[in-house]
Short mmCIF file of C-alpha atoms in Angstrom, two decimals:
data_model
loop_
_atom_site.label_atom_id
_atom_site.label_comp_id
_atom_site.label_asym_id
_atom_site.label_seq_id
_atom_site.Cartn_x
_atom_site.Cartn_y
_atom_site.Cartn_z
CA MET T 1 -25.67 -112.44 -18.91
CA ASN T 2 -23.42 -115.52 -19.22
CA TYR T 3 -21.22 -115.03 -22.36
CA VAL T 4 -19.51 -118.16 -23.89
CA LEU T 5 -16.95 -118.53 -26.70
CA ALA T 6 -17.07 -121.90 -28.40
CA PRO T 7 -14.32 -122.27 -31.07
CA SER T 8 -15.40 -124.70 -33.78
CA ILE T 9 -12.98 -127.52 -34.59
CA LEU T 10 -14.11 -127.46 -38.16
CA SER T 11 -11.37 -124.84 -38.70
CA LEU T 12 -8.64 -126.77 -36.88
CA ASP T 13 -5.40 -127.81 -38.63
CA PHE T 14 -5.88 -131.44 -37.50
CA ALA T 15 -2.11 -132.06 -37.82
CA ARG T 16 -1.74 -129.57 -34.99
CA ALA T 17 -5.10 -130.28 -33.19
CA SER T 18 -3.77 -130.67 -29.71
CA GLU T 19 -1.56 -127.62 -29.87
CA GLN T 20 -4.33 -125.45 -31.29
CA ILE T 21 -7.00 -126.57 -28.86
CA ASN T 22 -4.74 -126.06 -25.93
CA GLU T 23 -3.81 -122.62 -27.20
CA ALA T 24 -7.49 -121.56 -27.50
CA LYS T 25 -8.34 -123.15 -24.15
CA ASP T 26 -5.46 -121.49 -22.29
CA ALA T 27 -6.48 -118.13 -23.81
CA GLY T 28 -9.93 -118.43 -22.34
CA ALA T 29 -12.19 -120.36 -24.76
CA ASP T 30 -15.13 -121.79 -22.77
CA TRP T 31 -16.39 -124.76 -24.94
CA LEU T 32 -15.19 -126.62 -27.95
CA HIS T 33 -17.81 -126.78 -30.74
CA PHE T 34 -18.27 -129.79 -33.02
CA ASP T 35 -20.08 -129.30 -36.23
CA VAL T 36 -21.17 -132.79 -37.14
CA MET T 37 -22.30 -132.99 -40.84
CA ASP T 38 -23.66 -136.08 -42.68
CA GLY T 39 -23.54 -135.05 -46.32
CA ARG T 40 -27.38 -135.30 -46.44
CA PHE T 41 -28.83 -132.67 -44.18
CA VAL T 42 -25.99 -130.37 -45.32
CA PRO T 43 -23.77 -130.85 -48.37
CA SER T 44 -20.54 -131.61 -46.48
CA ILE T 45 -19.35 -134.50 -44.34
CA SER T 46 -17.30 -133.58 -41.40
CA PHE T 47 -16.61 -136.13 -38.57
CA GLY T 48 -18.41 -138.44 -36.14
CA THR T 49 -18.09 -140.09 -32.85
CA PRO T 50 -14.50 -141.42 -33.28
CA VAL T 51 -13.05 -137.85 -33.46
CA LEU T 52 -15.19 -136.77 -30.50
CA SER T 53 -14.15 -139.83 -28.40
CA SER T 54 -10.46 -139.44 -29.31
CA LEU T 55 -10.34 -135.75 -28.32
CA LYS T 56 -12.29 -136.34 -25.20
CA LYS T 57 -9.48 -138.41 -23.78
CA SER T 58 -7.16 -135.33 -23.93
CA PHE T 59 -9.25 -132.28 -23.09
CA ASP T 60 -11.50 -131.36 -20.20
CA ILE T 61 -13.19 -128.42 -21.90
CA PRO T 62 -16.92 -128.90 -22.44
CA PHE T 63 -17.76 -130.42 -25.79
CA ASP T 64 -20.65 -128.63 -27.51
CA VAL T 65 -22.03 -130.92 -30.24
CA HIS T 66 -24.17 -129.51 -33.08
CA LEU T 67 -25.80 -132.32 -35.01
CA MET T 68 -26.29 -131.17 -38.61
CA ILE T 69 -27.64 -134.58 -39.55
CA GLU T 70 -30.92 -136.20 -40.58
CA SER T 71 -32.90 -138.05 -37.90
CA PRO T 72 -30.62 -136.97 -35.06
CA GLU T 73 -32.61 -139.01 -32.49
CA LEU T 74 -31.08 -142.17 -34.06
CA HIS T 75 -27.49 -141.01 -33.08
CA ILE T 76 -27.87 -138.94 -29.90
CA ARG T 77 -27.02 -141.92 -27.71
CA ASP T 78 -23.76 -142.45 -29.59
CA PHE T 79 -22.63 -138.93 -29.22
CA ILE T 80 -23.37 -138.92 -25.51
CA ASP T 81 -21.34 -142.13 -25.16
CA ALA T 82 -18.50 -140.53 -27.12
CA GLY T 83 -18.31 -137.63 -24.67
CA ALA T 84 -20.74 -134.88 -25.60
CA ASP T 85 -21.40 -132.50 -22.82
CA ARG T 86 -24.32 -130.73 -24.57
CA ILE T 87 -26.17 -131.49 -27.83
CA THR T 88 -28.02 -129.29 -30.27
CA VAL T 89 -30.32 -130.71 -33.03
CA HIS T 90 -31.86 -128.91 -35.99
CA ALA T 91 -35.66 -128.29 -36.00
CA GLU T 92 -35.60 -129.00 -39.77
CA SER T 93 -33.85 -132.34 -39.47
CA THR T 94 -36.43 -134.34 -37.50
CA ASN T 95 -40.18 -134.90 -37.29
CA HIS T 96 -39.59 -135.69 -33.58
CA LEU T 97 -38.00 -132.66 -32.06
CA ASP T 98 -39.63 -133.13 -28.67
CA ARG T 99 -38.36 -136.67 -28.52
CA ALA T 100 -34.84 -135.66 -29.59
CA LEU T 101 -34.64 -132.88 -26.95
CA HIS T 102 -35.98 -135.15 -24.25
CA MET T 103 -33.41 -137.83 -25.18
CA VAL T 104 -30.67 -135.34 -24.41
CA LYS T 105 -32.19 -133.92 -21.23
CA ASP T 106 -33.14 -137.37 -19.83
CA GLU T 107 -29.30 -137.96 -19.76
CA GLY T 108 -28.81 -134.87 -17.68
CA LEU T 109 -27.25 -132.78 -20.53
CA PRO T 110 -28.34 -129.36 -21.83
CA ALA T 111 -30.31 -129.62 -25.08
CA GLY T 112 -30.32 -127.06 -27.86
CA VAL T 113 -32.46 -126.55 -30.99
CA ALA T 114 -30.93 -125.01 -34.15
CA LEU T 115 -32.51 -123.06 -36.98
CA ASN T 116 -31.13 -122.46 -40.44
CA PRO T 117 -31.03 -118.81 -41.59
CA MET T 118 -34.39 -118.86 -43.49
CA THR T 119 -36.29 -121.05 -40.93
CA PRO T 120 -38.76 -118.76 -39.00
CA LEU T 121 -38.56 -118.54 -35.25
CA SER T 122 -42.11 -119.82 -35.05
CA ASP T 123 -40.81 -123.29 -35.76
CA VAL T 124 -39.17 -123.48 -32.31
CA LEU T 125 -41.36 -121.34 -30.05
CA SER T 126 -43.03 -124.38 -28.67
CA ALA T 127 -39.69 -125.79 -27.70
CA LEU T 128 -38.50 -122.87 -25.73
CA GLU T 129 -39.75 -124.21 -22.39
CA LEU T 130 -37.75 -127.37 -23.06
CA ALA T 131 -34.58 -126.26 -24.85
CA ASP T 132 -31.69 -124.70 -22.87
CA MET T 133 -30.29 -123.05 -25.98
CA VAL T 134 -31.44 -121.85 -29.39
CA LEU T 135 -28.77 -121.88 -32.08
CA ILE T 136 -29.35 -119.45 -34.92
CA MET T 137 -27.31 -120.31 -38.02
CA THR T 138 -25.95 -117.02 -39.36
CA VAL T 139 -24.55 -118.60 -42.42
CA ASN T 140 -25.99 -121.31 -44.67
CA PRO T 141 -24.74 -124.55 -43.06
CA GLY T 142 -22.17 -126.89 -44.53
CA TYR T 143 -19.07 -124.87 -44.99
CA GLY T 144 -16.69 -122.84 -42.75
CA GLY T 145 -15.43 -119.36 -43.57
CA GLN T 146 -18.62 -117.82 -44.74
CA SER T 147 -19.77 -114.22 -44.08
CA PHE T 148 -22.44 -113.46 -41.52
CA ILE T 149 -25.95 -113.01 -43.00
CA PRO T 150 -27.08 -109.42 -42.05
CA TYR T 151 -30.80 -110.16 -41.70
CA CYS T 152 -29.91 -112.59 -38.81
CA TYR T 153 -29.41 -109.58 -36.48
CA ASP T 154 -33.18 -108.97 -36.50
CA LYS T 155 -33.81 -112.70 -35.86
CA ILE T 156 -31.46 -112.67 -32.88
CA ARG T 157 -33.17 -109.50 -31.43
CA GLU T 158 -36.66 -110.96 -31.96
CA LEU T 159 -35.76 -114.17 -30.19
CA ARG T 160 -34.06 -112.39 -27.25
CA ASN T 161 -37.21 -110.28 -26.86
CA ILE T 162 -39.38 -113.37 -26.80
CA ILE T 163 -37.12 -115.09 -24.26
CA ASN T 164 -37.14 -112.03 -22.06
CA GLU T 165 -40.98 -111.65 -22.25
CA LYS T 166 -41.34 -115.24 -21.22
CA GLY T 167 -38.95 -114.84 -18.31
CA LEU T 168 -36.74 -117.61 -19.59
CA HIS T 169 -32.95 -117.97 -19.30
CA THR T 170 -32.47 -119.65 -22.64
CA ASP T 171 -29.05 -119.10 -24.27
CA ILE T 172 -28.88 -117.75 -27.82
CA GLN T 173 -26.01 -119.25 -29.80
CA ILE T 174 -24.88 -118.04 -33.21
CA ASP T 175 -22.81 -120.16 -35.63
CA GLY T 176 -21.22 -118.58 -38.64
CA GLY T 177 -19.34 -115.51 -39.69
CA ALA T 178 -18.51 -114.01 -36.24
CA SER T 179 -15.44 -111.86 -36.49
CA LYS T 180 -13.71 -108.80 -34.88
CA ASP T 181 -15.77 -106.59 -37.16
CA ASN T 182 -19.20 -107.72 -36.16
CA ILE T 183 -18.89 -109.39 -32.73
CA SER T 184 -20.07 -106.23 -30.84
CA ASP T 185 -23.22 -106.00 -33.04
CA ILE T 186 -23.91 -109.68 -32.57
CA LEU T 187 -23.69 -109.42 -28.77
CA GLU T 188 -25.79 -106.24 -28.79
CA ALA T 189 -28.53 -108.06 -30.73
CA GLY T 190 -28.85 -110.56 -27.90
CA ALA T 191 -26.57 -113.54 -28.67
CA ASN T 192 -24.58 -114.79 -25.75
CA VAL T 193 -22.87 -118.02 -26.98
CA ILE T 194 -20.59 -117.39 -29.97
CA VAL T 195 -19.28 -120.08 -32.24
CA ALA T 196 -16.20 -119.08 -34.16
CA GLY T 197 -14.05 -121.24 -36.44
CA SER T 198 -11.64 -119.52 -38.76
CA SER T 199 -11.87 -116.32 -36.68
CA VAL T 200 -10.24 -118.22 -33.91
CA PHE T 201 -7.99 -120.93 -35.42
CA LYS T 202 -6.55 -118.89 -38.33
CA GLY T 203 -3.62 -116.71 -37.34
CA ASP T 204 -2.93 -115.73 -33.74
CA ILE T 205 -5.23 -118.15 -31.87
CA ALA T 206 -4.62 -116.69 -28.40
CA GLY T 207 -5.00 -113.11 -29.70
CA ASN T 208 -8.23 -114.07 -31.53
CA VAL T 209 -9.69 -115.67 -28.41
CA LYS T 210 -8.79 -112.69 -26.27
CA MET T 211 -10.41 -110.33 -28.77
CA PHE T 212 -13.75 -112.18 -28.52
CA LYS T 213 -13.49 -112.40 -24.73
CA GLU T 214 -12.82 -108.70 -24.40
CA ALA T 215 -15.88 -107.86 -26.54
CA MET T 216 -17.88 -110.06 -24.26
CA ARG T 217 -16.57 -108.29 -21.19
CA LYS T 218 -17.53 -104.92 -22.67
CA ALA T 219 -21.05 -106.25 -23.50
CA ASP T 220 -21.50 -107.46 -19.93
CA LYS T 221 -20.96 -103.93 -18.44
#
């Protein structure tokens, strides 16, 4: 299985953004994750295309853009132009999920569909043939630093079983609460793309990245 670590810039110290991103990248981080929040779909407001475009000028790591915004199909083109390498939209945020996913894929980019913790998997099963990745929110979206919601383990396992039964190669990404204490259980459940914010950017960044990557190496044996 292809395991990926995607540190979330939501937990960056933006006064040291370049230094911290480079430290994570040099230690083995695979993607950089952007949690884009509009203050409507989720309570918080984070950042938009100017931040993405600015960072794109300095880093060649893939930019994984997670749109936690209403009507994402109205903004997908802007994020692609700003430098997104892959885009994930929420099933709950649009009445036009098929259109939104096609907008991403028609540009040659991988498209993902995200689910909030209490949203059932049935809401995205029809999109599995189209989506390259399913993101399961493992905290309630809107704020960093929350604890992993335990019932999400079963959700990850169920989704991995469905993907395997269909003979698909869809990635399962989790976002929220991943740490040294639970990463092995998360990987065992079937997730292979791990978003981590404070667990990467707080403290020893290089050491934190290496901890996650070592857990992935063990899971791949």
